Amino acid sequence: MSVTRVYLSATLPQLRGLADTGEWRSADAHAVTPALREWYAEGDEEELEYVAFTRAAQDALRLLHADLDAPRLRVVISADVPASAVRTTGQNLGSSAATLLRPVPLGDVAAIHVDAAEAKADVAAAADAVDAAKAGDPDAQFTVDGAEDHELEWYDLSELPQLVARLAKQ
């Protein structure tokens, strides 16, 4: 069976939902798509995956912008799903956007990535500025780029219960 690594944008409440239900239900994902490969032809697999991961982190800012009650930390969930469960056709050149055709069970999660606490102020500012940045405001883009200067921390799936408990105090 062929497997595709997908990157799922999330907030801390959504991460709690994954822990509680044992599956990820959103259809939105990022992956190394044919359109991304064509756009970044000189990139190796690791570089292409980093692009898809970074775009998922950017989408996490949009989720934070929409959920004012969520703690201001980006979350990206990496999962390995059957290739048949991912749709990536008909995309613009360079797109990493993908659609999941089924929920992702907890067992398919490879890793969880979350901002460190010191990123909170920059992430909060970026979440507030993300729409203006998308509309072309250079100052807002500078603010969004400030959040991207923070690398997300890596957690193993086995750490999910402790991670959710610790982050609930944020």
mmCIF file of C-alpha atoms in Angstrom:
data_model
loop_
_atom_site.group_PDB
_atom_site.id
_atom_site.type_symbol
_atom_site.label_atom_id
_atom_site.label_comp_id
_atom_site.label_asym_id
_atom_site.label_seq_id
_atom_site.Cartn_x
_atom_site.Cartn_y
_atom_site.Cartn_z
ATOM 1 C CA MET A 1 0.000 0.000 0.000
ATOM 2 C CA SER A 2 1.324 3.408 -0.987
ATOM 3 C CA VAL A 3 1.406 6.001 1.823
ATOM 4 C CA THR A 4 1.325 9.800 1.627
ATOM 5 C CA ARG A 5 2.588 12.122 4.367
ATOM 6 C CA VAL A 6 0.044 14.854 5.030
ATOM 7 C CA TYR A 7 0.286 17.921 7.226
ATOM 8 C CA LEU A 8 -2.852 18.967 9.090
ATOM 9 C CA SER A 9 -3.282 22.525 10.366
ATOM 10 C CA ALA A 10 -4.816 22.698 13.820
ATOM 11 C CA THR A 11 -5.415 24.673 16.969
ATOM 12 C CA LEU A 12 -4.993 23.388 20.524
ATOM 13 C CA PRO A 13 -8.755 22.741 20.920
ATOM 14 C CA GLN A 14 -8.657 20.684 17.719
ATOM 15 C CA LEU A 15 -5.650 18.763 19.044
ATOM 16 C CA ARG A 16 -7.683 17.987 22.177
ATOM 17 C CA GLY A 17 -10.460 16.780 19.888
ATOM 18 C CA LEU A 18 -8.026 14.401 18.182
ATOM 19 C CA ALA A 19 -6.983 13.042 21.571
ATOM 20 C CA ASP A 20 -10.604 12.663 22.713
ATOM 21 C CA THR A 21 -12.094 11.089 19.578
ATOM 22 C CA GLY A 22 -9.083 9.178 18.266
ATOM 23 C CA GLU A 23 -9.429 10.565 14.746
ATOM 24 C CA TRP A 24 -8.937 13.719 12.690
ATOM 25 C CA ARG A 25 -12.071 14.684 10.797
ATOM 26 C CA SER A 26 -11.141 17.792 8.796
ATOM 27 C CA ALA A 27 -10.653 17.205 5.078
ATOM 28 C CA ASP A 28 -8.111 20.023 4.634
ATOM 29 C CA ALA A 29 -4.463 19.008 4.406
ATOM 30 C CA HIS A 30 -1.129 19.838 2.808
ATOM 31 C CA ALA A 31 1.135 17.332 1.088
ATOM 32 C CA VAL A 32 3.838 17.032 -1.529
ATOM 33 C CA THR A 33 1.561 17.217 -4.551
ATOM 34 C CA PRO A 34 2.363 16.915 -8.264
ATOM 35 C CA ALA A 35 1.762 20.688 -8.565
ATOM 36 C CA LEU A 36 4.294 21.367 -5.781
ATOM 37 C CA ARG A 37 6.862 19.021 -7.369
ATOM 38 C CA GLU A 38 6.488 20.771 -10.727
ATOM 39 C CA TRP A 39 6.855 24.232 -9.186
ATOM 40 C CA TYR A 40 9.874 23.307 -7.054
ATOM 41 C CA ALA A 41 11.526 20.858 -9.448
ATOM 42 C CA GLU A 42 15.024 21.316 -8.009
ATOM 43 C CA GLY A 43 13.894 20.456 -4.467
ATOM 44 C CA ASP A 44 14.519 17.052 -2.956
ATOM 45 C CA GLU A 45 11.829 15.182 -1.020
ATOM 46 C CA GLU A 46 12.840 16.692 2.330
ATOM 47 C CA GLU A 47 12.672 20.245 0.953
ATOM 48 C CA LEU A 48 9.285 19.591 -0.640
ATOM 49 C CA GLU A 49 7.938 18.191 2.629
ATOM 50 C CA TYR A 50 9.228 21.250 4.471
ATOM 51 C CA VAL A 51 7.324 23.509 2.055
ATOM 52 C CA ALA A 52 4.094 21.547 2.627
ATOM 53 C CA PHE A 53 4.693 21.584 6.405
ATOM 54 C CA THR A 54 5.318 25.352 6.382
ATOM 55 C CA ARG A 55 2.117 25.958 4.463
ATOM 56 C CA ALA A 56 0.194 23.922 7.029
ATOM 57 C CA ALA A 57 1.713 26.120 9.759
ATOM 58 C CA GLN A 58 0.569 29.192 7.794
ATOM 59 C CA ASP A 59 -2.949 27.776 7.625
ATOM 60 C CA ALA A 60 -2.819 27.238 11.394
ATOM 61 C CA LEU A 61 -2.570 31.036 11.656
ATOM 62 C CA ARG A 62 -5.826 31.331 9.706
ATOM 63 C CA LEU A 63 -7.471 28.871 12.078
ATOM 64 C CA LEU A 64 -6.271 30.943 15.034
ATOM 65 C CA HIS A 65 -7.625 34.086 13.387
ATOM 66 C CA ALA A 66 -11.032 32.393 13.166
ATOM 67 C CA ASP A 67 -10.978 30.982 16.723
ATOM 68 C CA LEU A 68 -10.312 33.858 19.088
ATOM 69 C CA ASP A 69 -10.588 31.569 22.130
ATOM 70 C CA ALA A 70 -7.831 29.175 21.038
ATOM 71 C CA PRO A 71 -4.426 29.673 22.654
ATOM 72 C CA ARG A 72 -2.142 31.527 20.268
ATOM 73 C CA LEU A 73 0.068 28.595 19.294
ATOM 74 C CA ARG A 74 0.214 26.939 15.876
ATOM 75 C CA VAL A 75 -0.278 23.183 15.666
ATOM 76 C CA VAL A 76 0.603 20.939 12.729
ATOM 77 C CA ILE A 77 -0.156 17.223 12.791
ATOM 78 C CA SER A 78 1.930 15.007 10.498
ATOM 79 C CA ALA A 79 0.204 11.806 9.425
ATOM 80 C CA ASP A 80 0.931 8.966 7.037
ATOM 81 C CA VAL A 81 -2.268 7.982 5.255
ATOM 82 C CA PRO A 82 -3.010 5.648 2.348
ATOM 83 C CA ALA A 83 -2.377 7.506 -0.912
ATOM 84 C CA SER A 84 -5.893 6.514 -1.986
ATOM 85 C CA ALA A 85 -7.271 8.660 0.871
ATOM 86 C CA VAL A 86 -5.736 11.890 -0.511
ATOM 87 C CA ARG A 87 -6.949 13.923 -3.493
ATOM 88 C CA THR A 88 -4.475 16.364 -5.061
ATOM 89 C CA THR A 89 -5.747 16.864 -8.609
ATOM 90 C CA GLY A 90 -6.557 20.098 -10.436
ATOM 91 C CA GLN A 91 -4.270 22.383 -8.456
ATOM 92 C CA ASN A 92 -2.489 25.600 -9.282
ATOM 93 C CA LEU A 93 1.248 25.404 -9.885
ATOM 94 C CA GLY A 94 3.050 25.195 -6.547
ATOM 95 C CA SER A 95 0.009 24.247 -4.493
ATOM 96 C CA SER A 96 0.432 21.837 -1.601
ATOM 97 C CA ALA A 97 -3.284 21.781 -0.794
ATOM 98 C CA ALA A 98 -4.829 18.349 -0.539
ATOM 99 C CA THR A 99 -8.181 16.912 0.457
ATOM 100 C CA LEU A 100 -8.553 13.943 2.775
ATOM 101 C CA LEU A 101 -11.240 11.539 1.625
ATOM 102 C CA ARG A 102 -11.672 9.919 5.034
ATOM 103 C CA PRO A 103 -10.937 10.689 8.684
ATOM 104 C CA VAL A 104 -7.375 10.089 9.864
ATOM 105 C CA PRO A 105 -7.197 7.570 12.719
ATOM 106 C CA LEU A 106 -4.875 8.374 15.611
ATOM 107 C CA GLY A 107 -2.671 5.442 14.606
ATOM 108 C CA ASP A 108 -1.782 7.210 11.323
ATOM 109 C CA VAL A 109 -0.349 10.233 13.169
ATOM 110 C CA ALA A 110 3.430 10.310 12.829
ATOM 111 C CA ALA A 111 4.167 13.433 14.891
ATOM 112 C CA ILE A 112 2.673 16.537 16.416
ATOM 113 C CA HIS A 113 4.288 19.954 16.077
ATOM 114 C CA VAL A 114 3.438 22.888 18.356
ATOM 115 C CA ASP A 115 4.915 26.341 18.890
ATOM 116 C CA ALA A 116 7.006 26.868 22.008
ATOM 117 C CA ALA A 117 5.527 29.203 24.613
ATOM 118 C CA GLU A 118 7.971 31.985 23.666
ATOM 119 C CA ALA A 119 6.377 32.149 20.193
ATOM 120 C CA LYS A 120 2.962 33.050 21.597
ATOM 121 C CA ALA A 121 3.188 36.853 21.171
ATOM 122 C CA ASP A 122 4.520 36.628 17.605
ATOM 123 C CA VAL A 123 1.933 33.994 16.680
ATOM 124 C CA ALA A 124 -0.881 36.099 18.165
ATOM 125 C CA ALA A 125 0.218 39.133 16.142
ATOM 126 C CA ALA A 126 0.546 37.011 12.989
ATOM 127 C CA ALA A 127 -2.922 35.497 13.469
ATOM 128 C CA ASP A 128 -4.338 39.020 13.696
ATOM 129 C CA ALA A 129 -2.455 40.088 10.541
ATOM 130 C CA VAL A 130 -2.883 36.993 8.367
ATOM 131 C CA ASP A 131 -5.839 38.278 6.306
ATOM 132 C CA ALA A 132 -4.160 41.630 5.617
ATOM 133 C CA ALA A 133 -0.969 39.799 4.614
ATOM 134 C CA LYS A 134 -2.906 37.630 2.186
ATOM 135 C CA ALA A 135 -4.418 40.797 0.712
ATOM 136 C CA GLY A 136 -0.915 42.127 0.020
ATOM 137 C CA ASP A 137 -0.176 44.407 2.991
ATOM 138 C CA PRO A 138 3.639 44.350 3.350
ATOM 139 C CA ASP A 139 3.599 45.334 7.035
ATOM 140 C CA ALA A 140 1.166 42.532 7.815
ATOM 141 C CA GLN A 141 3.339 40.114 5.821
ATOM 142 C CA PHE A 142 6.332 41.175 7.923
ATOM 143 C CA THR A 143 4.320 40.344 11.050
ATOM 144 C CA VAL A 144 3.326 36.933 9.657
ATOM 145 C CA ASP A 145 6.947 36.259 8.717
ATOM 146 C CA GLY A 146 7.886 36.982 12.342
ATOM 147 C CA ALA A 147 5.845 33.977 13.462
ATOM 148 C CA GLU A 148 7.479 31.836 10.790
ATOM 149 C CA ASP A 149 10.857 32.585 12.378
ATOM 150 C CA HIS A 150 9.778 30.241 15.198
ATOM 151 C CA GLU A 151 10.304 26.549 14.514
ATOM 152 C CA LEU A 152 7.556 24.305 15.828
ATOM 153 C CA GLU A 153 8.569 21.757 18.443
ATOM 154 C CA TRP A 154 8.282 18.051 17.617
ATOM 155 C CA TYR A 155 6.304 15.588 19.763
ATOM 156 C CA ASP A 156 5.826 11.857 19.368
ATOM 157 C CA LEU A 157 2.260 10.542 19.255
ATOM 158 C CA SER A 158 2.865 8.783 22.583
ATOM 159 C CA GLU A 159 3.248 12.250 24.162
ATOM 160 C CA LEU A 160 -0.226 13.415 23.060
ATOM 161 C CA PRO A 161 -1.990 12.961 26.446
ATOM 162 C CA GLN A 162 0.746 14.820 28.357
ATOM 163 C CA LEU A 163 0.971 17.485 25.659
ATOM 164 C CA VAL A 164 -2.762 18.156 25.736
ATOM 165 C CA ALA A 165 -2.743 18.318 29.539
ATOM 166 C CA ARG A 166 0.225 20.700 29.614
ATOM 167 C CA LEU A 167 -1.144 22.934 26.866
ATOM 168 C CA ALA A 168 -4.566 23.110 28.533
ATOM 169 C CA LYS A 169 -2.862 25.348 31.095
ATOM 170 C CA GLN A 170 -1.716 27.796 28.395
#
